[in-house]
Short mmCIF file of C-alpha atoms and ligand atoms in Angstrom, two decimals:
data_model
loop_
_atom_site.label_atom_id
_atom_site.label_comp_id
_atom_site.label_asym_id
_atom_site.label_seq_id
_atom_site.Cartn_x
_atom_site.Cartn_y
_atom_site.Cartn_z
CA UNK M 1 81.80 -191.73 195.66
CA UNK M 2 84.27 -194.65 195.72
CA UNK M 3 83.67 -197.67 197.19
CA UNK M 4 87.04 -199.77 197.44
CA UNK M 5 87.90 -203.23 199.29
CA UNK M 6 91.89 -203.47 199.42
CA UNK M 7 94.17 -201.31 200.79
CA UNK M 8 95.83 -200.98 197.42
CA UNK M 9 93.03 -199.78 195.22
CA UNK M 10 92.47 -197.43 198.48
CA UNK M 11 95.93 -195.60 198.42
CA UNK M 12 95.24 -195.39 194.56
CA UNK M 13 92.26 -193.60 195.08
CA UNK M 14 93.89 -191.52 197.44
CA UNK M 15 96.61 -190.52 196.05
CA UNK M 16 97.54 -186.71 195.65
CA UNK M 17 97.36 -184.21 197.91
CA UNK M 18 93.99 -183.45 198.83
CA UNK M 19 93.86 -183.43 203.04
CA UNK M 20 92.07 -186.03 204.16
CA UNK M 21 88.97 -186.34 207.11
CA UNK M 22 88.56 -189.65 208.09
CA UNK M 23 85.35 -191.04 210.20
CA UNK M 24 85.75 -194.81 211.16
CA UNK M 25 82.77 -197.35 211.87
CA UNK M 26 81.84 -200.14 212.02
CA UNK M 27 78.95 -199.65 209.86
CA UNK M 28 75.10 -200.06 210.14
CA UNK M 29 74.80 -196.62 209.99
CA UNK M 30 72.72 -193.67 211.59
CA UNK M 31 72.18 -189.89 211.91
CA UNK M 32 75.25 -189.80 214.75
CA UNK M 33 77.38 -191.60 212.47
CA UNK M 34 76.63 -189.11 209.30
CA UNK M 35 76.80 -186.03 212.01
CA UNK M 36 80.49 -187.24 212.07
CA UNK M 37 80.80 -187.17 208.37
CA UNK M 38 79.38 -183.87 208.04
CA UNK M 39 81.85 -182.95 210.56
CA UNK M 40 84.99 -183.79 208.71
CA UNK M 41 83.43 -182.36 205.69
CA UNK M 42 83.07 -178.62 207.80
CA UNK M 43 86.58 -179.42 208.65
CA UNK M 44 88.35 -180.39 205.61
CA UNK M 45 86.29 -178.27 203.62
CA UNK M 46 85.27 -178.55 199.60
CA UNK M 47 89.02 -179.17 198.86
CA UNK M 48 89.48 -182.17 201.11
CA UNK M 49 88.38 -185.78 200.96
CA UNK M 50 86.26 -187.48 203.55
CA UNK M 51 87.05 -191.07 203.86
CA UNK M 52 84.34 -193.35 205.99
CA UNK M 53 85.62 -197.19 206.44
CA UNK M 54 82.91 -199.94 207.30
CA UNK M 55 84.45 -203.05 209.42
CA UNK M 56 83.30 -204.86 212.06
CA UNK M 57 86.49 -205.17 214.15
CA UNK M 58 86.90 -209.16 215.41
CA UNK M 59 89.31 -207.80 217.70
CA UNK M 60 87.09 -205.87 219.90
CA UNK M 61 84.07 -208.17 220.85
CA UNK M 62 84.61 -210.56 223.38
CA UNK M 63 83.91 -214.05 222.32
CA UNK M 64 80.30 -213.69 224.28
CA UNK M 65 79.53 -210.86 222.97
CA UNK M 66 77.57 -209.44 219.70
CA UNK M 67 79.97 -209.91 216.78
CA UNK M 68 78.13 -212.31 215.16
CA UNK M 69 74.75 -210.46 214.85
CA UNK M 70 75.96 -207.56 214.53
CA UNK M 71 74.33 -205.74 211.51
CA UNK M 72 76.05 -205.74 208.63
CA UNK M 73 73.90 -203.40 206.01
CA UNK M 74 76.98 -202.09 203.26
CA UNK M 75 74.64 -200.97 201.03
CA UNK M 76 72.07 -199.24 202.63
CA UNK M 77 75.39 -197.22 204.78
CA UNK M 78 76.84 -196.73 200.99
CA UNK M 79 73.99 -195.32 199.76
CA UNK M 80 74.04 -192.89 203.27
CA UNK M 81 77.31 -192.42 202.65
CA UNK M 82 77.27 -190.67 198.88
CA UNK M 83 73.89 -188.33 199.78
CA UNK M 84 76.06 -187.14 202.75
CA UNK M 85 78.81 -185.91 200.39
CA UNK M 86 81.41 -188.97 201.42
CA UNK M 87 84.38 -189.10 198.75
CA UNK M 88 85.71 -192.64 199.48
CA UNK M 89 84.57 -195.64 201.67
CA UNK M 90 86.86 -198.24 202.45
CA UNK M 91 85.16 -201.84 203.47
CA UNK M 92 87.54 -204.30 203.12
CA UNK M 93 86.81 -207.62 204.73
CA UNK M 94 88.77 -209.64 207.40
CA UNK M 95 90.77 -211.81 205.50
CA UNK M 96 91.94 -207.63 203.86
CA UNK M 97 92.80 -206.32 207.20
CA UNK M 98 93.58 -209.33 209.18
CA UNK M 99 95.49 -211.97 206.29
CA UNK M 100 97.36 -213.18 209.54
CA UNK M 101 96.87 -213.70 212.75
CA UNK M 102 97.13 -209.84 214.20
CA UNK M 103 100.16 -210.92 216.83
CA UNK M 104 100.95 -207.22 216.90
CA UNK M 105 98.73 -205.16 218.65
CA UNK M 106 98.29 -201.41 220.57
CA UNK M 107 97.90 -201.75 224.18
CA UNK M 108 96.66 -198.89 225.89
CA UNK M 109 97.47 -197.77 229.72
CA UNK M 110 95.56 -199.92 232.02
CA UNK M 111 94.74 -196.32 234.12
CA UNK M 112 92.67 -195.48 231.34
CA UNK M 113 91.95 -198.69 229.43
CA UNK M 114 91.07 -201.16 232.22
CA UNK M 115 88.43 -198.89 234.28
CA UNK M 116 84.51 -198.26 233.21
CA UNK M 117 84.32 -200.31 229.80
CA UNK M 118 87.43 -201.65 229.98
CA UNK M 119 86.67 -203.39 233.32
CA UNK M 120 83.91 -205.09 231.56
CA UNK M 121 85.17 -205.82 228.59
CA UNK M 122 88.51 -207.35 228.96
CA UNK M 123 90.94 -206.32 226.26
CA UNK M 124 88.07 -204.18 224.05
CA UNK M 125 90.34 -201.00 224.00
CA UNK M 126 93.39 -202.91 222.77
CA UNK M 127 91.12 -204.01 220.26
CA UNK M 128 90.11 -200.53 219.25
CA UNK M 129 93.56 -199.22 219.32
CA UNK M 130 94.68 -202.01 216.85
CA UNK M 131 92.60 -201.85 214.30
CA UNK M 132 92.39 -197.85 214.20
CA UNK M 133 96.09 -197.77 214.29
CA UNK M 134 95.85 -199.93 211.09
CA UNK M 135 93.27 -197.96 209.57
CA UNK M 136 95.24 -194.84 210.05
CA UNK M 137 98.16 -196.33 208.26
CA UNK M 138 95.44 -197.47 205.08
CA UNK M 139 94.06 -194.09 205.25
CA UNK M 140 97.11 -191.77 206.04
CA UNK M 141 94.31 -189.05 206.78
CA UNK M 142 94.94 -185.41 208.62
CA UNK M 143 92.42 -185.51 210.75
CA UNK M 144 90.00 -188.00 212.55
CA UNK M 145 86.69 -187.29 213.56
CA UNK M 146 85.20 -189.74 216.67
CA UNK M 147 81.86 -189.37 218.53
CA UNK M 148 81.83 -188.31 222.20
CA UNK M 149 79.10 -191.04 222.83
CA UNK M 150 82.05 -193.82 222.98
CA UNK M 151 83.80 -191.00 225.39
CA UNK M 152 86.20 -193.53 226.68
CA UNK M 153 87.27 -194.57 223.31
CA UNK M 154 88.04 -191.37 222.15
CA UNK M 155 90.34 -190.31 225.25
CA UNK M 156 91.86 -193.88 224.66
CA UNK M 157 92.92 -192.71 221.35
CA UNK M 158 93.30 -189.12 221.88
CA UNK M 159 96.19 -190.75 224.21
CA UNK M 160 97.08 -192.77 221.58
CA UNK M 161 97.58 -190.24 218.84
CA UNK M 162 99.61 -188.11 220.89
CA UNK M 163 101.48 -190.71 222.45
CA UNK M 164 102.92 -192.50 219.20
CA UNK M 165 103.19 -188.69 217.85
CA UNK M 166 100.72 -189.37 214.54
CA UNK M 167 100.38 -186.41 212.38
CA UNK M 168 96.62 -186.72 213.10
CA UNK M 169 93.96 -184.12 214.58
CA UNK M 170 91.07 -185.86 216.65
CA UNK M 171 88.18 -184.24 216.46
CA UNK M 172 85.41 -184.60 218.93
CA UNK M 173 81.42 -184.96 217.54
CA UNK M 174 78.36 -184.26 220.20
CA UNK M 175 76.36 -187.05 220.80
CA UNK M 176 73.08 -187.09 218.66
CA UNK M 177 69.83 -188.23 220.32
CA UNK M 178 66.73 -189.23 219.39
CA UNK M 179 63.77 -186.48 219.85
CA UNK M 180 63.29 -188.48 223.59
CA UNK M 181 67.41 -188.22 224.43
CA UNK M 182 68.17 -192.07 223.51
CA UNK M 183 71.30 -191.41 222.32
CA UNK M 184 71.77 -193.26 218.73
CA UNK M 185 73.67 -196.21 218.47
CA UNK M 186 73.54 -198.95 216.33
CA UNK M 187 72.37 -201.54 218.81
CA UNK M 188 69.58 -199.61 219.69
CA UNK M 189 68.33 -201.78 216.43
CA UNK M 190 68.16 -204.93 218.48
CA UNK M 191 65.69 -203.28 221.34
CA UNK M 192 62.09 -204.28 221.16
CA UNK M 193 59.25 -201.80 221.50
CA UNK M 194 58.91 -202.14 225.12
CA UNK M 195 62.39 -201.82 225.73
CA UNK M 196 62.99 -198.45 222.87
CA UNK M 197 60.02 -197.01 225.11
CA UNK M 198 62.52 -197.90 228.25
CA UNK M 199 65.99 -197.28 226.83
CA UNK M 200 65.23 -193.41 227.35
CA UNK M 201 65.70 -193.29 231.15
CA UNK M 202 69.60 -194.47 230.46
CA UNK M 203 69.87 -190.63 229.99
CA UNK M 204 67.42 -189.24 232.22
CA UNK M 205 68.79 -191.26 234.73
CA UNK M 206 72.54 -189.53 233.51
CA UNK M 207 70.34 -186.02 233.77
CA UNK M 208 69.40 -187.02 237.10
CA UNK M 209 72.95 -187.22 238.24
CA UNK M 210 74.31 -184.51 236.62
CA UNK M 211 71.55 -182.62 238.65
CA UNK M 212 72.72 -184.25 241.89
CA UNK M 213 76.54 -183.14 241.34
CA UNK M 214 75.78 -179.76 239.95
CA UNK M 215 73.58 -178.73 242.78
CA UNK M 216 76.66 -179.43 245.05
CA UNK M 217 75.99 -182.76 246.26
CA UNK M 218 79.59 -184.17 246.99
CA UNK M 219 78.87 -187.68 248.07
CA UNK M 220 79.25 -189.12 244.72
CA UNK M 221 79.37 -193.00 245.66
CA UNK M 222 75.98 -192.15 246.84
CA UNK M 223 74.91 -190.69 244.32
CA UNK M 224 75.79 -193.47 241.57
CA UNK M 225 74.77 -196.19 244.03
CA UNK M 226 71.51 -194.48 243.79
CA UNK M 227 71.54 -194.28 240.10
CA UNK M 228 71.94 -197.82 239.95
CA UNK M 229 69.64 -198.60 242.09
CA UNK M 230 67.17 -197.09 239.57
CA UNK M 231 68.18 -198.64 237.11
CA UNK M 232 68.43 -202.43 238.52
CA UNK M 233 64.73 -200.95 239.84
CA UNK M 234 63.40 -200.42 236.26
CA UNK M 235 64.38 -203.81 235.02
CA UNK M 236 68.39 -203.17 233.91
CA UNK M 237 71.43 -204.84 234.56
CA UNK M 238 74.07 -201.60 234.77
CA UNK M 239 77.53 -202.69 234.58
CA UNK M 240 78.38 -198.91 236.19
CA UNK M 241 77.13 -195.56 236.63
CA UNK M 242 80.14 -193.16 237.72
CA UNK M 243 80.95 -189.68 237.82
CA UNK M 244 84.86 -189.07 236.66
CA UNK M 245 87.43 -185.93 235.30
CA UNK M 246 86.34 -185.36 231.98
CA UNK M 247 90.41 -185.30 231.27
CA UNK M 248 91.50 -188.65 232.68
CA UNK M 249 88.53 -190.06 234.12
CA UNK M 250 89.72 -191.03 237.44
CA UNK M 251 87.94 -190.24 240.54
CA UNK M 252 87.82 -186.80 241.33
CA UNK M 253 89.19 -186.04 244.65
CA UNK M 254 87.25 -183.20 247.25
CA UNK M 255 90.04 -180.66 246.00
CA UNK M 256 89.21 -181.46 242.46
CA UNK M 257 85.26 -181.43 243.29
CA UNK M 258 86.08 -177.91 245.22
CA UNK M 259 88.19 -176.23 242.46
CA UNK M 260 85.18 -177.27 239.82
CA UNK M 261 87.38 -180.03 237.73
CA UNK M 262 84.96 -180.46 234.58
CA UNK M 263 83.05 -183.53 235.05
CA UNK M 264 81.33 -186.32 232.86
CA UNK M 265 79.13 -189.33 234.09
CA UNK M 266 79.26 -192.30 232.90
CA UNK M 267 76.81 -195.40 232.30
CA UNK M 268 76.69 -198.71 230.41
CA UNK M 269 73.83 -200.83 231.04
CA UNK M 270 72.14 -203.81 229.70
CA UNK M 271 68.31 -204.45 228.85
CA UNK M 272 67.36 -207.38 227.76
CA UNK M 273 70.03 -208.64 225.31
CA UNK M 274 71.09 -205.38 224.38
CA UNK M 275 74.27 -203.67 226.33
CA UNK M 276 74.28 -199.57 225.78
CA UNK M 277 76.44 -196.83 227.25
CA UNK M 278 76.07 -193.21 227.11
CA UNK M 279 77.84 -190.16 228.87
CA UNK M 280 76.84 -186.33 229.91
CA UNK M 281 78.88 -183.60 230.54
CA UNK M 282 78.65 -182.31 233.68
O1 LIG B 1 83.38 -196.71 217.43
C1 LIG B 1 83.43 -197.63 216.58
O2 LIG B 1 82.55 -197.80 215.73
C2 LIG B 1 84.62 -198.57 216.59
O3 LIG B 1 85.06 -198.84 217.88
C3 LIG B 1 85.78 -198.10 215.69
C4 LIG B 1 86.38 -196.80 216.21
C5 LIG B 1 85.29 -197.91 214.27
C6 LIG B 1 86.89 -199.15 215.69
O4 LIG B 1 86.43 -200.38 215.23
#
């Protein structure tokens, strides 16, 4: 496996003609991540080359917000990395992907970019778009693989790709969970034991509503005011819980809700310190 810094001795390790998967993070890595990697292994096959980059993207943290502590562990992710089968990981550092001030940047539709995280983090997606835009023009892969458990992010560039017409396929991984349903994120490394042991009923409360909506309840400001009331009841802080079209996640209207419109719910919360999100299909 390579490990390269610059952009330069990245397209030199790249070049040829070898299709290219590509899984973006931000590193500290876990089982979800690496489920991604063995996904754009299945797709590109033997013949291809899977590409992971590690960088903690300035951009998209919010001056209050986590970018300071957030783990940086290149090694130990490296060393994930090669058993996983990874060809090439790209970590270059900020002064690599960012030598000027970034005055150029992607700006995604406020319809889709300014509700649910968006709303409460002020200018994250634009952050997101930015630096993946630039990582797709380092990596020049074929295909992209993103995890469903940052569901808004990958619509947000799902619209992106196919709005700037990129020669990229977005792939969609499942959420992995721990054997309790916590999904896995990297932040659930800053919970304490009390609050792993609580972190669990982010998705049962999710479970909960998908069981409200699928046995035909309708009243779905009632049914995330109730969600939240849970939650605020158990000690969190939710920022929202709310039930959307899986395609544009707007509100679905009682036609929509009638006809069956595929559904997903939605939830970020905070406990303690520690903000996480997570989704379900409905
Ligand atoms: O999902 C993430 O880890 C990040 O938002 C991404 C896509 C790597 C961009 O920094």
């Amino acid at each position: 496996m390579n490990v390269v810094h610059s952009i330069r001795d990245l397209r030199a390790v790249l070049a040829g003609r070898a299709p290219i998967a590509f899984v973006p993070t931000m590193g500290n890595l876990h089982e979800g991540h690496l489920a991604l990697v063995d996904l754009a292994r299945q797709r590109c096959g033997t013949g291809g080359r899977v590409v992971a980059s590690i960088f903690v993207n300035r951009l998209q943290f919010a001056p209050h917000e986590d970018f300071d502590r957030y783990p940086r562990t290149l090694e130990a992710d490296c060393r994930l990395l090669e058993a996983r089968g990874c060809d090439v990981v790209f970590a270059p550092d900020e002064a690599e992907l960012y030598p000027e001030p970034q005055g150029y940047k992607v700006v995604p539709p406020p319809e889709l970019a300014d509700i649910l995280e968006g709303a409460f983090r002020p200018g994250f997606f634009t952050g997101v778009c930015t630096v993946v835009m630039k990582l797709f023009q380092c990596v020049r892969p074929q295909l992209a693989v993103f995890g469903k458990k940052d569901y808004q992010q990958l619509m947000v560039l799902r619209g992106m790709v196919r709005q700037f017409a990129l020669p990229i396929d977005v792939v969609a991984g499942e959420t992995s969970r721990a054997d309790d349903g916590l999904a896995l994120s990297s932040r659930n490394g800053y919970l304490d034991d009390a609050e792993r042991a609580e972190a669990v009923n982010l998705s049962r409360m999710l479970h909960t509503v998908r069981g409200h909506v699928r046995g035909g309840d309708c009243e779905l400001d009632a049914v995330e005011r109730r969600a939240l009331e849970v939650l605020r009841e158990r000690g969190w802080a939710p920022d929202y819980v709310a039930v959307r079209c899986r395609h544009d996640l707007q509100v679905p209207d009682a036609a929509q809700l009638a006809a069956g419109e595929p559904l997903v719910a939605l939830a970020a919360a905070k406990l303690g310190r520690t903000r996480l999100i997570d989704n379900l299909e409905i």
